[in-house]
mmCIF file of C-alpha atoms in Angstrom:
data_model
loop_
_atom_site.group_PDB
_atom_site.id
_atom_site.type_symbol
_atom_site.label_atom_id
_atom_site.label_comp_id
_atom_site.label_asym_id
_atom_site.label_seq_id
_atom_site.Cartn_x
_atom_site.Cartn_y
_atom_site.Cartn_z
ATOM 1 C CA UNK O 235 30.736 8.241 23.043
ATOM 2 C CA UNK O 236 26.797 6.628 23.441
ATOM 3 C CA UNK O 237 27.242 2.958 23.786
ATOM 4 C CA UNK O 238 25.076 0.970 20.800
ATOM 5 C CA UNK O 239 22.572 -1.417 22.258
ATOM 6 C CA UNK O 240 22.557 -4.473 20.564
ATOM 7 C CA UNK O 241 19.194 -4.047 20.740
ATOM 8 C CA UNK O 242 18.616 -1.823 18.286
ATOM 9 C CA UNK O 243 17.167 -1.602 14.876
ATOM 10 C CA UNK O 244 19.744 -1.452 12.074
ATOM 11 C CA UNK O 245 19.960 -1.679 8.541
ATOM 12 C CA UNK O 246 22.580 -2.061 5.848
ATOM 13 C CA UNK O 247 23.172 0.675 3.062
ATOM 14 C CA UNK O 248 24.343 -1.020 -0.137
ATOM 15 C CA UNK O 249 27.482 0.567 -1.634
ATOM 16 C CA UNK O 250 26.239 1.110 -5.043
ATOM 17 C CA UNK O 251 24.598 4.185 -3.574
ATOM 18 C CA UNK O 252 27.907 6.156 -3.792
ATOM 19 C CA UNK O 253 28.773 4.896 -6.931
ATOM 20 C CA UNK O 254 25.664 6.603 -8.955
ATOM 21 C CA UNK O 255 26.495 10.289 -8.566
ATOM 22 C CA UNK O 256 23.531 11.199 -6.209
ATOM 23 C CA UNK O 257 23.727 14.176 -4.235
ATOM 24 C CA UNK O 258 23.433 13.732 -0.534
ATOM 25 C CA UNK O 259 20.055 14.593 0.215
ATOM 26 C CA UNK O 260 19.208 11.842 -2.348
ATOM 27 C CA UNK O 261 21.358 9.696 -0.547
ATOM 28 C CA UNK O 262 19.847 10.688 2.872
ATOM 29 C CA UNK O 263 16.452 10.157 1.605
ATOM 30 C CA UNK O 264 17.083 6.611 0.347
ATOM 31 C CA UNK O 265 18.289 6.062 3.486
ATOM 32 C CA UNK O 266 15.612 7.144 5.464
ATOM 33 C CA UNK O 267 13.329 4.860 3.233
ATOM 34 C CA UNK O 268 15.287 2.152 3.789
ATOM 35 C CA UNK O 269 14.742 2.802 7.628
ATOM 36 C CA UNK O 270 10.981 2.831 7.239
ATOM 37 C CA UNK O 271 10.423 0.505 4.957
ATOM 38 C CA UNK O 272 8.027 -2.875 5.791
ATOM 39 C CA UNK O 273 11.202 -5.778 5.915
ATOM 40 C CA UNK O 274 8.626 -8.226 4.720
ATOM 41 C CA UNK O 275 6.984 -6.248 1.987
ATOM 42 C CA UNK O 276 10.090 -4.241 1.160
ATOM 43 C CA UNK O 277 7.545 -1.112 1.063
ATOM 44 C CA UNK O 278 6.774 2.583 3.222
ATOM 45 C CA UNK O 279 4.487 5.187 2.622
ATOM 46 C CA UNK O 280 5.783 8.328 4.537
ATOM 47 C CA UNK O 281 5.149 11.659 3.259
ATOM 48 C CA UNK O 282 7.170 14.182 1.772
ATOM 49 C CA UNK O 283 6.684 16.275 5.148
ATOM 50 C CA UNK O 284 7.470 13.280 7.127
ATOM 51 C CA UNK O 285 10.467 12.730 4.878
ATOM 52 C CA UNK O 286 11.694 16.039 4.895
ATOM 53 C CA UNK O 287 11.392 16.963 8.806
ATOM 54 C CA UNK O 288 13.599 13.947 9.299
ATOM 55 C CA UNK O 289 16.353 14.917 6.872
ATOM 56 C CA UNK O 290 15.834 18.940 6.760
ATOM 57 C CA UNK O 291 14.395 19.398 3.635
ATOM 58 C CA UNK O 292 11.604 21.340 1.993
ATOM 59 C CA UNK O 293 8.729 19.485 0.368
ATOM 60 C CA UNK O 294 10.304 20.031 -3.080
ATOM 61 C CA UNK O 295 13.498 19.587 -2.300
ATOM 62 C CA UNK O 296 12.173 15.702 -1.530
ATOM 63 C CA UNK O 297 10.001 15.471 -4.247
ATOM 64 C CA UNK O 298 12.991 16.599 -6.498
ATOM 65 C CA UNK O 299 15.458 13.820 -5.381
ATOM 66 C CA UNK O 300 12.460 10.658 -4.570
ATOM 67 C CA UNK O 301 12.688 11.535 -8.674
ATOM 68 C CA UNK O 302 16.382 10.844 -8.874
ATOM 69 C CA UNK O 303 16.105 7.558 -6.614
ATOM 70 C CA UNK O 304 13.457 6.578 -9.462
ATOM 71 C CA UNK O 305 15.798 7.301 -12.292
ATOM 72 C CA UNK O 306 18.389 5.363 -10.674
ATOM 73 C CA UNK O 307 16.224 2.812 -10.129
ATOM 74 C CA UNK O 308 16.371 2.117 -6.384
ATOM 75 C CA UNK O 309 13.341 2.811 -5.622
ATOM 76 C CA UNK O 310 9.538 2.668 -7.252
ATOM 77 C CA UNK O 311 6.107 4.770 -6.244
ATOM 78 C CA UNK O 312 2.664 4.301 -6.653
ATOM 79 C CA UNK O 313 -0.135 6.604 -5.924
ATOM 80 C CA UNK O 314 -2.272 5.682 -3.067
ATOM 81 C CA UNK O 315 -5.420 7.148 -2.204
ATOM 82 C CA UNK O 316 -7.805 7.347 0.634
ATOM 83 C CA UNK O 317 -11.357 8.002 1.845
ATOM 84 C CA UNK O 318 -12.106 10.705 3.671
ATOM 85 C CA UNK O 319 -14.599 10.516 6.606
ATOM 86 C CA UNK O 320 -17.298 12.339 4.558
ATOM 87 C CA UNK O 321 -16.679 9.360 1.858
ATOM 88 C CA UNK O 322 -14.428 11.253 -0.944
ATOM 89 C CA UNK O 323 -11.265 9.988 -2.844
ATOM 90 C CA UNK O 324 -8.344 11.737 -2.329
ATOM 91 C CA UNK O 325 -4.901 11.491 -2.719
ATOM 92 C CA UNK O 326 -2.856 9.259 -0.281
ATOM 93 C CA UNK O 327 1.232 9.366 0.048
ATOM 94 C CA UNK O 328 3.385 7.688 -2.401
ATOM 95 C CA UNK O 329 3.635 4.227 -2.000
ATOM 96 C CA UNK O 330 7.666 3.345 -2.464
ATOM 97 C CA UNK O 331 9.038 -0.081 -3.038
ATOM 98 C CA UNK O 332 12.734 -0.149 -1.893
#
């Protein structure tokens, strides 16, 4: 067994997750929010690729289930966008509120 520095960062899961009938790569996904998410602001804004590398999922595979965490209400997006270096809008990552 690896020891556990006390060190390192840690957060909680609540237990309501396993009593809403998600599947697991929902519940994986949450999870992995819940890792990158801002403690002060309660926000992240990986992407679906950065979301799915980290649990083994496809891009739509993520996108399906970030829908489900919506429905169940743990989680909220917003659109973000950016400016490219020639000046133009374009779509950012979602924006999710934990």
């Amino acid at each position: 067994m690896v020891p556990v520095s006390t060190n390192e960062k840690f957060f909680s899961l609540p237990d309501e997750v396993f009593h809403l009938n998600l599947g697991c790569a929902a519940i994986a996904i949450y999870a992995f929010l819940l890792y990158r998410e801002n403690r002060k602001t309660y926000r992240c804004t990986p992407s679906y690729k950065t979301i799915g590398q980290a649990i083994g999922a496809s891009n739509n595979t993520v996108r399906k289930h970030v829908l489900e965490l919506e429905e169940a209400g743990l989680i909220s997006t917003d659109r973000t966008v950016v400016i490219d270096a020639s000046g133009r809008k374009r779509n950012g990552n979602l924006r999710y509120t934990i």
